[in-house]
XYZ file of C-alpha atoms in Angstrom:
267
model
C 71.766 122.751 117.634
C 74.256 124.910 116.730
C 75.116 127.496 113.364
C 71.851 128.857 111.452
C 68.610 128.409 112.309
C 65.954 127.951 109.755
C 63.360 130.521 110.162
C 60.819 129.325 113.200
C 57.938 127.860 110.924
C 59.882 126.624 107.958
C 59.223 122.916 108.804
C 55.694 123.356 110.660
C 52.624 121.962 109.146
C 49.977 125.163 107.882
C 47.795 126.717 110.162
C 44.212 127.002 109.849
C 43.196 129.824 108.031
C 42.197 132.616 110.685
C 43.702 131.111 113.169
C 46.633 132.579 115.162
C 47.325 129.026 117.322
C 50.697 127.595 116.120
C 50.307 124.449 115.299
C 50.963 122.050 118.334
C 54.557 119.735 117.196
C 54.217 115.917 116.715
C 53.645 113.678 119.698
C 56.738 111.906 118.787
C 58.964 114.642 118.446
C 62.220 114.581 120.125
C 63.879 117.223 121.681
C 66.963 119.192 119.668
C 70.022 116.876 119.549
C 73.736 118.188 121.330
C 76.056 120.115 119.007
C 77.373 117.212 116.350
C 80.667 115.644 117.048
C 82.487 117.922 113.987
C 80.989 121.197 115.831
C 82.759 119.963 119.107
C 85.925 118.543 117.108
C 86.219 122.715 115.579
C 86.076 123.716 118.799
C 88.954 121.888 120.277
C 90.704 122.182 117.615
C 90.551 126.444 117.578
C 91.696 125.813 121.218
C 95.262 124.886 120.181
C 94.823 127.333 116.978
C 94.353 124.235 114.667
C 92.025 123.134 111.973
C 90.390 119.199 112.491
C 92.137 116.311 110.293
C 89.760 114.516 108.489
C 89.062 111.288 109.418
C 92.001 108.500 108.311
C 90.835 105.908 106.213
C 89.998 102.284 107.420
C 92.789 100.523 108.103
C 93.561 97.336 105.772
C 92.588 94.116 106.921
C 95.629 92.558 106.328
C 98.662 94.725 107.894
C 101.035 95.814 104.903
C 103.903 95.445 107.333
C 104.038 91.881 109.162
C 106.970 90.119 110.807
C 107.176 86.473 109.360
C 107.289 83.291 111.598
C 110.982 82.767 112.337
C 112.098 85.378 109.789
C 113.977 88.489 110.688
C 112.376 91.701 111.574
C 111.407 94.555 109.401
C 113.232 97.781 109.621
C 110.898 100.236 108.221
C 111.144 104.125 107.558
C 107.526 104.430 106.188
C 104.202 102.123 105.315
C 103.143 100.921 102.010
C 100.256 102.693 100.657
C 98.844 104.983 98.229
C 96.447 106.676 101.163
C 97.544 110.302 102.103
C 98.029 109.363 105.811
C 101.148 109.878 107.698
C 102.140 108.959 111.220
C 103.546 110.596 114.224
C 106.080 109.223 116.648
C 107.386 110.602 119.330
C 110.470 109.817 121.219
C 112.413 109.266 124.375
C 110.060 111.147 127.164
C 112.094 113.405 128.907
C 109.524 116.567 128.432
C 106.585 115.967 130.560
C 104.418 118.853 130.047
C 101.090 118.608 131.291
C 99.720 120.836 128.572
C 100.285 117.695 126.031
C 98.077 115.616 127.462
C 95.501 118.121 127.453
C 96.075 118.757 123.863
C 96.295 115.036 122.671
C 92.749 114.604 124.881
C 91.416 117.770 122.825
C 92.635 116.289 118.860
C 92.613 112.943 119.598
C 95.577 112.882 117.017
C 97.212 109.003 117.246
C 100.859 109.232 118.138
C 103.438 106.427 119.074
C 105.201 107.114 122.000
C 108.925 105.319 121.711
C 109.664 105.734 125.616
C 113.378 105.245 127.142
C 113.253 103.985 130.666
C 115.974 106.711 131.893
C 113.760 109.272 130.844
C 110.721 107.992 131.961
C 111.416 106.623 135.409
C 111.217 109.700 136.986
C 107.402 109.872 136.250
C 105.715 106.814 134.584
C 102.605 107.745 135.250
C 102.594 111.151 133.481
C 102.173 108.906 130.541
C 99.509 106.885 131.408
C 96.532 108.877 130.108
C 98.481 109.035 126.851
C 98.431 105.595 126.539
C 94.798 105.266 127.538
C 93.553 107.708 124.711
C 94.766 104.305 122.290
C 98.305 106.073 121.422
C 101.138 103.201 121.527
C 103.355 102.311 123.972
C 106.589 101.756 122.074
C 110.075 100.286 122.771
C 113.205 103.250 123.220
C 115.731 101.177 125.374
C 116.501 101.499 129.113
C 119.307 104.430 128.345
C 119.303 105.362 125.079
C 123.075 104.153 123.729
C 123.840 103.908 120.663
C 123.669 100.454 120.032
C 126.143 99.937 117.172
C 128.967 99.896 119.756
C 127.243 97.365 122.079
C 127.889 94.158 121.725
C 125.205 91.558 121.074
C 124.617 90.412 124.604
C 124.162 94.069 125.997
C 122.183 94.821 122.471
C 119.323 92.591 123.987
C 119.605 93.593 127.361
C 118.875 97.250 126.358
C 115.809 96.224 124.693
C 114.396 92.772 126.432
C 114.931 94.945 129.381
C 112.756 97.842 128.130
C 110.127 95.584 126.975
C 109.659 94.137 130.282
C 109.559 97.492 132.008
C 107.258 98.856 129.611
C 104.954 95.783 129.697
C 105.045 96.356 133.596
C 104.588 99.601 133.789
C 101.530 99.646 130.710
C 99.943 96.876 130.378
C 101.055 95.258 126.955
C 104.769 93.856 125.911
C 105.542 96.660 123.113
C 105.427 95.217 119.459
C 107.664 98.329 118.006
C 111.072 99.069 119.013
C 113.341 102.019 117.769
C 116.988 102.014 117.906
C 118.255 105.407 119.628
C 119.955 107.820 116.971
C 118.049 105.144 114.165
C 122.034 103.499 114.747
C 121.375 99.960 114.649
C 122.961 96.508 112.739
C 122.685 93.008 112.062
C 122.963 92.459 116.398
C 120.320 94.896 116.841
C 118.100 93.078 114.617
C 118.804 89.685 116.016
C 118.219 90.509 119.377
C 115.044 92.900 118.417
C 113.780 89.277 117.224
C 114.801 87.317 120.624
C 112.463 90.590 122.671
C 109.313 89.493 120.622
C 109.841 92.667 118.853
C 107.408 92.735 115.227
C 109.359 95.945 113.417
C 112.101 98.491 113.655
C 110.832 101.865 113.139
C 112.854 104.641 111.507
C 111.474 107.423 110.150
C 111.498 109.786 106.451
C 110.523 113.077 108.335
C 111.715 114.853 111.455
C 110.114 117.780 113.494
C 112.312 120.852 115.014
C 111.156 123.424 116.175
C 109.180 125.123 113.512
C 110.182 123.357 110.502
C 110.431 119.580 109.122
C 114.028 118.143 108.407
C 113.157 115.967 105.262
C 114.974 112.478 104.132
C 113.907 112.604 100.267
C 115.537 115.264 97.689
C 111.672 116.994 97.765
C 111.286 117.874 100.989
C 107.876 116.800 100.843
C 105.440 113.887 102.821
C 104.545 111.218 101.067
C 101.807 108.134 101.222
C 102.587 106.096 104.418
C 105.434 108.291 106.086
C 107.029 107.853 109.603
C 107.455 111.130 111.494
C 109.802 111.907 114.000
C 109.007 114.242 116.966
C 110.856 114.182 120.709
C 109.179 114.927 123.967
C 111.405 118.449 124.790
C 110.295 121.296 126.452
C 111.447 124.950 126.299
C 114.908 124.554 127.603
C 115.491 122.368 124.075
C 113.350 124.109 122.105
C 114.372 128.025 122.535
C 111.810 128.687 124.736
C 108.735 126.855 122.774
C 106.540 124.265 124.556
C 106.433 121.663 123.265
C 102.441 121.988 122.939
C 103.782 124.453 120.055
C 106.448 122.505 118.272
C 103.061 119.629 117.772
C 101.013 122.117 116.834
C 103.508 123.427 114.016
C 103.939 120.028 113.207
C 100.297 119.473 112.504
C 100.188 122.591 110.317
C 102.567 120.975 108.193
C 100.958 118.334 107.784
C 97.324 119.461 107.114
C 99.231 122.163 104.284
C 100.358 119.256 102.493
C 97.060 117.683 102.422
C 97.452 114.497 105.026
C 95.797 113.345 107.759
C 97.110 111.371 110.807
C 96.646 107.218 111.189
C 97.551 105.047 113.701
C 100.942 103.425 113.204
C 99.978 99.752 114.936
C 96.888 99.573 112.707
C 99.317 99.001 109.931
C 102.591 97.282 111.466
């Protein structure tokens, strides 16, 4: 066991008077249990120079966010709920530093990864431990246009496309999709609907470098928002991993007194 001892006969039934024979220790006794799961959590947490989340809240039974038979899909920016949980997404998948694996194996933080098959395609497997931690395999089109000039034809072929790839490639047709540059319409929507896609995701928060770029007048989280992140690397990031950009965004976070949930639990 780890952290203070208790003094060696605090617990132990009282000797014999005279005698100098510590008392033998139960016949059932077990032997001293490994350090506790928040003893190892601390520790891979001071790895990265981070505190541990506390643990999010149960997810509701009944999803807050739910795509109705045969009615049009929901473009969301954040969840509705009065928890203080927040959730990270993370987009395109150009950056693929083998440093974030090891860090998302270490916090076991939940993150949605919206992948785009022109980034990806030169290494899909780079993300397959990420997906196998639970994080979610999300929908970022085959090239990334900006679908407000497409028409609705090409619309769905950028994102059927991806969610065939992706479903390929991982396992599981992709229920979330998010339009590249958030730029999307009525055509994006339609054909979002036609890919079996269950919501649009947008976001209220996006990560830099160091800092938070903020939606609301506040510039502050609130219950239920979507984060923004990018997979980028030094060469976008003025020389900071991108290990460091997540762990700045963390610290944000944690200051403002949230934890981390797992976007598909609630969509």
């Amino acid at each position: 066991m780890t952290g203070c001892s208790q003094p060696a006969d605090a617990d132990a039934p009282p000797r014999a008077s005279g005698s100098s024979k510590p008392a033998e220790p139960p016949a059932d006794a077990k032997p001293s249990a490994a350090p506790d799961a928040a003893a190892e959590a601390a520790a891979a947490y001071r790895k990265w120079g981070l505190k541990p989340f506390a643990a999010p809240p149960a997810p509701p039974k009944t999803k807050p966010v739910k795509r109705q038979p045969g009615g049009p899909v929901p473009v969301i920016s954040d969840i509705p709920t009065d928890e203080k949980i927040v959730f990270i997404t993370i987009d395109d998948g150009a950056e693929k530093d083998p440093e974030f694996v090891r860090m998302m194996k270490d916090l076991k933080v939940p993150v949605t990864m919206f992948l785009t098959d022109s980034a990806i395609r030169t290494d899909y497997a780079y993300f397959e431990p990420l997906a196998a931690l639970g994080n979610g395999v999300a929908n970022h089109t085959l090239t990334h246009p900006n679908l407000r000039t497409l028409g609705p034809d090409a619309q769905r072929r950028e994102i059927c496309g991806q969610q065939t790839k992706l479903a390929k490639r991982y396992g599981t047709p992709p229920r979330l999709f998010r339009p590249p540059y958030g730029n999307w319409n009525e055509a994006t929507r339609a054909a979002a609907g036609t890919c079996d896609v269950d919501a649009i995701v947008l976001w209220r928060e996006s990560m830099q470098i160091k800092n938070m770029q903020y939606q609301r007048g506040d510039k502050k989280l609130h219950p239920g928002d979507i984060i923004l992140a990018h997979f980028r690397g030094p060469a976008e990031l003025k020389g900071t991993t991108m290990t460091e950009m997540t762990a700045n965004m963390l610290r944000h976070i944690q200051e403002q007194g949230f934890t981390v949930a797992r976007l598909e639990d609630y969509v």
